[in-house]
Short mmCIF file of C-alpha atoms in Angstrom, two decimals:
data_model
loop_
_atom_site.label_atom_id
_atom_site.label_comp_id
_atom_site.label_asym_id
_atom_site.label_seq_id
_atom_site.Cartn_x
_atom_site.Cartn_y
_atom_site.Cartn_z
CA UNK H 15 0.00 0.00 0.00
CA UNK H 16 1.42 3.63 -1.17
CA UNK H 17 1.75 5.71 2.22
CA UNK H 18 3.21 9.34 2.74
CA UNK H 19 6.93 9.29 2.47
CA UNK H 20 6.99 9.97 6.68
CA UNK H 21 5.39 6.43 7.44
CA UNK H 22 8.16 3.87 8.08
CA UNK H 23 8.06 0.15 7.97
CA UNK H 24 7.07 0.14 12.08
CA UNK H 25 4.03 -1.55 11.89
CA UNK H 26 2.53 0.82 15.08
CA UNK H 27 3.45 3.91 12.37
CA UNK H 28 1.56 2.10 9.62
CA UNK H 29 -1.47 1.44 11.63
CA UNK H 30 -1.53 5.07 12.73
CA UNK H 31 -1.30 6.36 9.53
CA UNK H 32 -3.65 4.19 7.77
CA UNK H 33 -6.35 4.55 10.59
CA UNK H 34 -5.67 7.76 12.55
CA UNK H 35 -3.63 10.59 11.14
CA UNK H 36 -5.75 12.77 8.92
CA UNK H 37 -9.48 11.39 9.54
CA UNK H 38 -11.83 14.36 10.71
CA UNK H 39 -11.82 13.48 15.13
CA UNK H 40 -14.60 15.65 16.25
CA UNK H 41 -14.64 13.67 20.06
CA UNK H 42 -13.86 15.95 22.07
CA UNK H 43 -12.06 13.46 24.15
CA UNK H 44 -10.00 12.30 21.29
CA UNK H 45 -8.95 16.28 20.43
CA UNK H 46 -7.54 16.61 24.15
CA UNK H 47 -5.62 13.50 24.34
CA UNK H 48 -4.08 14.42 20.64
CA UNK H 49 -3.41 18.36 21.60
CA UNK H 50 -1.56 16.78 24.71
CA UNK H 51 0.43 13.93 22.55
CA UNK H 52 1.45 16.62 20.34
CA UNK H 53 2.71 18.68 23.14
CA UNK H 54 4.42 15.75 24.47
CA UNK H 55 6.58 15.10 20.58
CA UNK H 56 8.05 19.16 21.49
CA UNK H 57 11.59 18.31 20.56
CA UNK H 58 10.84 14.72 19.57
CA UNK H 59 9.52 12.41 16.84
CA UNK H 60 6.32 11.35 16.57
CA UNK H 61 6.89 7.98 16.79
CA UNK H 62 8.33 8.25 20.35
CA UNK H 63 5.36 9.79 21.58
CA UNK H 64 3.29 6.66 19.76
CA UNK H 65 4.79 3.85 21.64
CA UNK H 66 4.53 5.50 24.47
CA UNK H 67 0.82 6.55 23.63
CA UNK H 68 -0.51 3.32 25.75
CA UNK H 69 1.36 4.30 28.88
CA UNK H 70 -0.16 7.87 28.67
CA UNK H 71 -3.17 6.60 28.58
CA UNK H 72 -2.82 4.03 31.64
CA UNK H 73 -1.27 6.81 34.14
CA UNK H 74 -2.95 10.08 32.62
CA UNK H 75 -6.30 8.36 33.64
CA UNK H 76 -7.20 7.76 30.08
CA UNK H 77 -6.50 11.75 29.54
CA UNK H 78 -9.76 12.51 31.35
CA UNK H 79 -9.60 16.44 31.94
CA UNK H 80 -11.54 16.24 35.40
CA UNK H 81 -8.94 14.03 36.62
CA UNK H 82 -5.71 15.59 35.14
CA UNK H 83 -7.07 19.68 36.41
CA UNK H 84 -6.53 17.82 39.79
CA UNK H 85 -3.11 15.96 39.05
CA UNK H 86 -1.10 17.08 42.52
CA UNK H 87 2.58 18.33 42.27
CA UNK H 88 3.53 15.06 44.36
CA UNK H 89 1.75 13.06 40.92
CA UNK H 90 3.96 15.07 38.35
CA UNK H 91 7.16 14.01 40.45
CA UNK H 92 5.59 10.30 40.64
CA UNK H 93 5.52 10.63 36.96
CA UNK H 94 9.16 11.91 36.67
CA UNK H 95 9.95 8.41 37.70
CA UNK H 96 7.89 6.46 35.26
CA UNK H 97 10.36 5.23 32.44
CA UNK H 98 6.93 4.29 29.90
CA UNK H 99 6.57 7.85 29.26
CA UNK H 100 8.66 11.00 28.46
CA UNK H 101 9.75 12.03 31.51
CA UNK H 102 9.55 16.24 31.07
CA UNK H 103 8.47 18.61 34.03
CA UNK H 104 7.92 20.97 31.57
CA UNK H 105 5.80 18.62 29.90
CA UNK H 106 3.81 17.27 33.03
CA UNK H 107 3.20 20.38 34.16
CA UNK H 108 1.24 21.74 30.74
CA UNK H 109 -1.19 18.36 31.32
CA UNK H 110 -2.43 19.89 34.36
CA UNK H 111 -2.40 23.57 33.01
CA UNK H 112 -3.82 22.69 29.48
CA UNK H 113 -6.67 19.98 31.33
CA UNK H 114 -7.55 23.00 33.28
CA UNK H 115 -7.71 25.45 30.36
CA UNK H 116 -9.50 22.94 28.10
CA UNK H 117 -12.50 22.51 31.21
CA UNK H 118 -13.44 26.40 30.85
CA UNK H 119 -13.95 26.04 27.03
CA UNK H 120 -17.67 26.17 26.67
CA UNK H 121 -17.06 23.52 23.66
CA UNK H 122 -13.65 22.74 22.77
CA UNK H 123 -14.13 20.55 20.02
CA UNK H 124 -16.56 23.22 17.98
CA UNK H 125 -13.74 25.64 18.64
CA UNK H 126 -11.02 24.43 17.77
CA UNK H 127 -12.68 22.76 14.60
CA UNK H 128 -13.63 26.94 13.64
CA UNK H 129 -10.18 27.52 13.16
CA UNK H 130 -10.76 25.78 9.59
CA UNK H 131 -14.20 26.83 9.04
CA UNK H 132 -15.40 23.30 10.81
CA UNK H 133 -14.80 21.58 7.90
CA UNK H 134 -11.46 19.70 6.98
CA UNK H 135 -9.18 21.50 4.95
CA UNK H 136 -8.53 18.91 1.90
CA UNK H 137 -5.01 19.77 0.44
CA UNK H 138 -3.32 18.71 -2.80
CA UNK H 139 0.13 18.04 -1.80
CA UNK H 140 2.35 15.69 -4.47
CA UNK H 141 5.69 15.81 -1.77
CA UNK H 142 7.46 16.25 1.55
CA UNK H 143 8.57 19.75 0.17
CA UNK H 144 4.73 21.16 -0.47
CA UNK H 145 3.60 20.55 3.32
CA UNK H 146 4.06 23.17 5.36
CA UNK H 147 4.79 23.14 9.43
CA UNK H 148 2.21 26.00 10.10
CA UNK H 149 -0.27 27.95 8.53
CA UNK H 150 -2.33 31.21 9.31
CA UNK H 151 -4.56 28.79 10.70
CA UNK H 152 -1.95 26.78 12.75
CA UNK H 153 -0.79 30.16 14.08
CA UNK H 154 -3.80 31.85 15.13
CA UNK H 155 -5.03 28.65 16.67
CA UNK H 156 -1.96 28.38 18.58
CA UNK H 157 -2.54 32.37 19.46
CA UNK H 158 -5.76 31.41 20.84
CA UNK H 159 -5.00 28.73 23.04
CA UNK H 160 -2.31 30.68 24.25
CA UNK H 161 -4.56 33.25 25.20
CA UNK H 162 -6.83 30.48 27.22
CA UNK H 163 -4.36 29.66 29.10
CA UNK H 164 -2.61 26.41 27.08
CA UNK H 165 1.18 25.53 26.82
CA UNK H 166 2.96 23.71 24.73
CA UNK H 167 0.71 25.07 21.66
CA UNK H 168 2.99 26.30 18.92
CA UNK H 169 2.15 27.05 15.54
CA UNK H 170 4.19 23.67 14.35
CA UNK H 171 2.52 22.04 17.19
CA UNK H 172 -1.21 22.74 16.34
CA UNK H 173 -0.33 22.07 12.72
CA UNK H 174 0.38 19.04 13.87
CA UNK H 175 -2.50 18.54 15.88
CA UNK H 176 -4.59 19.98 12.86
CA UNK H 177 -3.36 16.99 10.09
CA UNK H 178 -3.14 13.98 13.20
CA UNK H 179 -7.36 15.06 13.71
CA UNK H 180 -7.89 15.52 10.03
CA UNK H 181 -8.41 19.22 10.48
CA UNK H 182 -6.36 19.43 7.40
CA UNK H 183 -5.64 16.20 5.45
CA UNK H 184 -2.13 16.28 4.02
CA UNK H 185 -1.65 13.08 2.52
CA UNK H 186 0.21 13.60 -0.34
CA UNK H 187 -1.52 12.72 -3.63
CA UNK H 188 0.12 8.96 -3.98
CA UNK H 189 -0.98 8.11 -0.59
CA UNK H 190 -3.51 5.29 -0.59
CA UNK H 191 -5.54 7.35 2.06
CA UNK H 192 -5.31 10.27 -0.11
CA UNK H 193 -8.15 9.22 -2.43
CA UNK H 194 -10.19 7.39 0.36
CA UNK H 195 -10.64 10.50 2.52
CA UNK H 196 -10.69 13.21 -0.24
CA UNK H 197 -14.24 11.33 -1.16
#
C-alpha cells in the first residue's frame, strides 16, 4: 500500500497512519488526548510519543480532563519516575495547566474545529517539500489557546495537531488514504 513518504516500515506507524492521522476526530475526548500527545513530541519524533501513547493513557487516567485539572505536584514528580513515558516537568506540568484550560472552554471541540471553518481543509500536496509546518490557521489557533491559558501550543505544534485530527488532510496525492478521505 502507497503511504506518505513519513510512514516507516514500524508496523505501530503504519497502523496510525492508515487509521488515525488525517481522519476528521470531532470527540472531544479524542482532540484533548491528541493536543496533549502533540505537546508531548516538542523536541521529539512522533513515533516516540506513539509507543509511548498506551502508557499515557494508563497513568494520565485515560487523559480525562476532570482528573488531570486535579493531578497534585507530588503526581507530576511520581511521573518523573515512570520510564513508559517521556519524563519532562515541563511537559507534566502543561497536562495539568492545558486539562484545566480545556475545562473552561464552553465547547472545545466546535472551537477548535472553527479555526478551519469546521470543515477539513482537503489539500493537494504531491511531496514532503509542499507541506508546510504551520499555517495562518496553525498560528492563530496556537494564538488562541495561548490566550486560554494552554502551553505547549505552537504554531508547528497545532499544525500538527490539525493533520493527526484531520483538520487538514495532508496526505500527499500517492498516498492510498489520499483518495479514500478526499471522497
Amino acid at each position: 500500500m502507497p503511504r506518505c513518504f513519513w510512514c516507516t516500515d514500524d508496523p505501530l506507524y503504519q497502523a496510525y497512519h492508515d487509521h488515525e492521522w488525517g481522519t476528521p476526530r470531532r470527540d472531544p475526548a479524542l482532540l484533548f488526548e491528541m493536543l496533549l500527545l502533540e505537546g508531548f513530541q516538542a523536541g521529539l519524533s512522533w513515533i516516540t510519543v506513539l509507543r509511548k501513547r498506551e502508557r499515557y493513557r494508563q497513568v494520565l487516567c485515560g487523559f480525562d480532563p476532570v482528573q488531570l485539572a486535579q493531578m497534585s505536584d507530588e503526581r507530576i514528580e511520581e511521573l518523573m519516575l515512570d520510564p513508559g513515558i517521556i519524563r519532562n516537568r515541563l511537559k507534566l506540568n502543561a497536562v495539568r495547566r492545558n486539562a484545566r484550560a480545556w475545562l473552561a472552554l464552553d465547547n472545545p471541540a466546535e472551537w477548535l474545529w472553527s479555526f478551519v471553518g469546521g470543515e477539513p481543509k482537503i489539500n493537494h500536496f504531491t511531496g514532503r517539500s509542499d507541506i508546510p509546518v504551520s499555517t495562518d490557521e496553525a498560528v492563530a489557533m496556537s494564538k488562541a489557546l495561548k490566550k486560554a491559558g494552554f502551553t505547549f501550543v505552537g504554531p508547528t505544534i497545532c499544525y500538527a495537531f490539525m493533520q493527526a485530527t484531520g483538520m487538514v488532510m495532508d496526505h500527499t496525492t500517492d498516498c492510498d488514504r489520499y483518495a479514500a478521505l478526499v471522497r
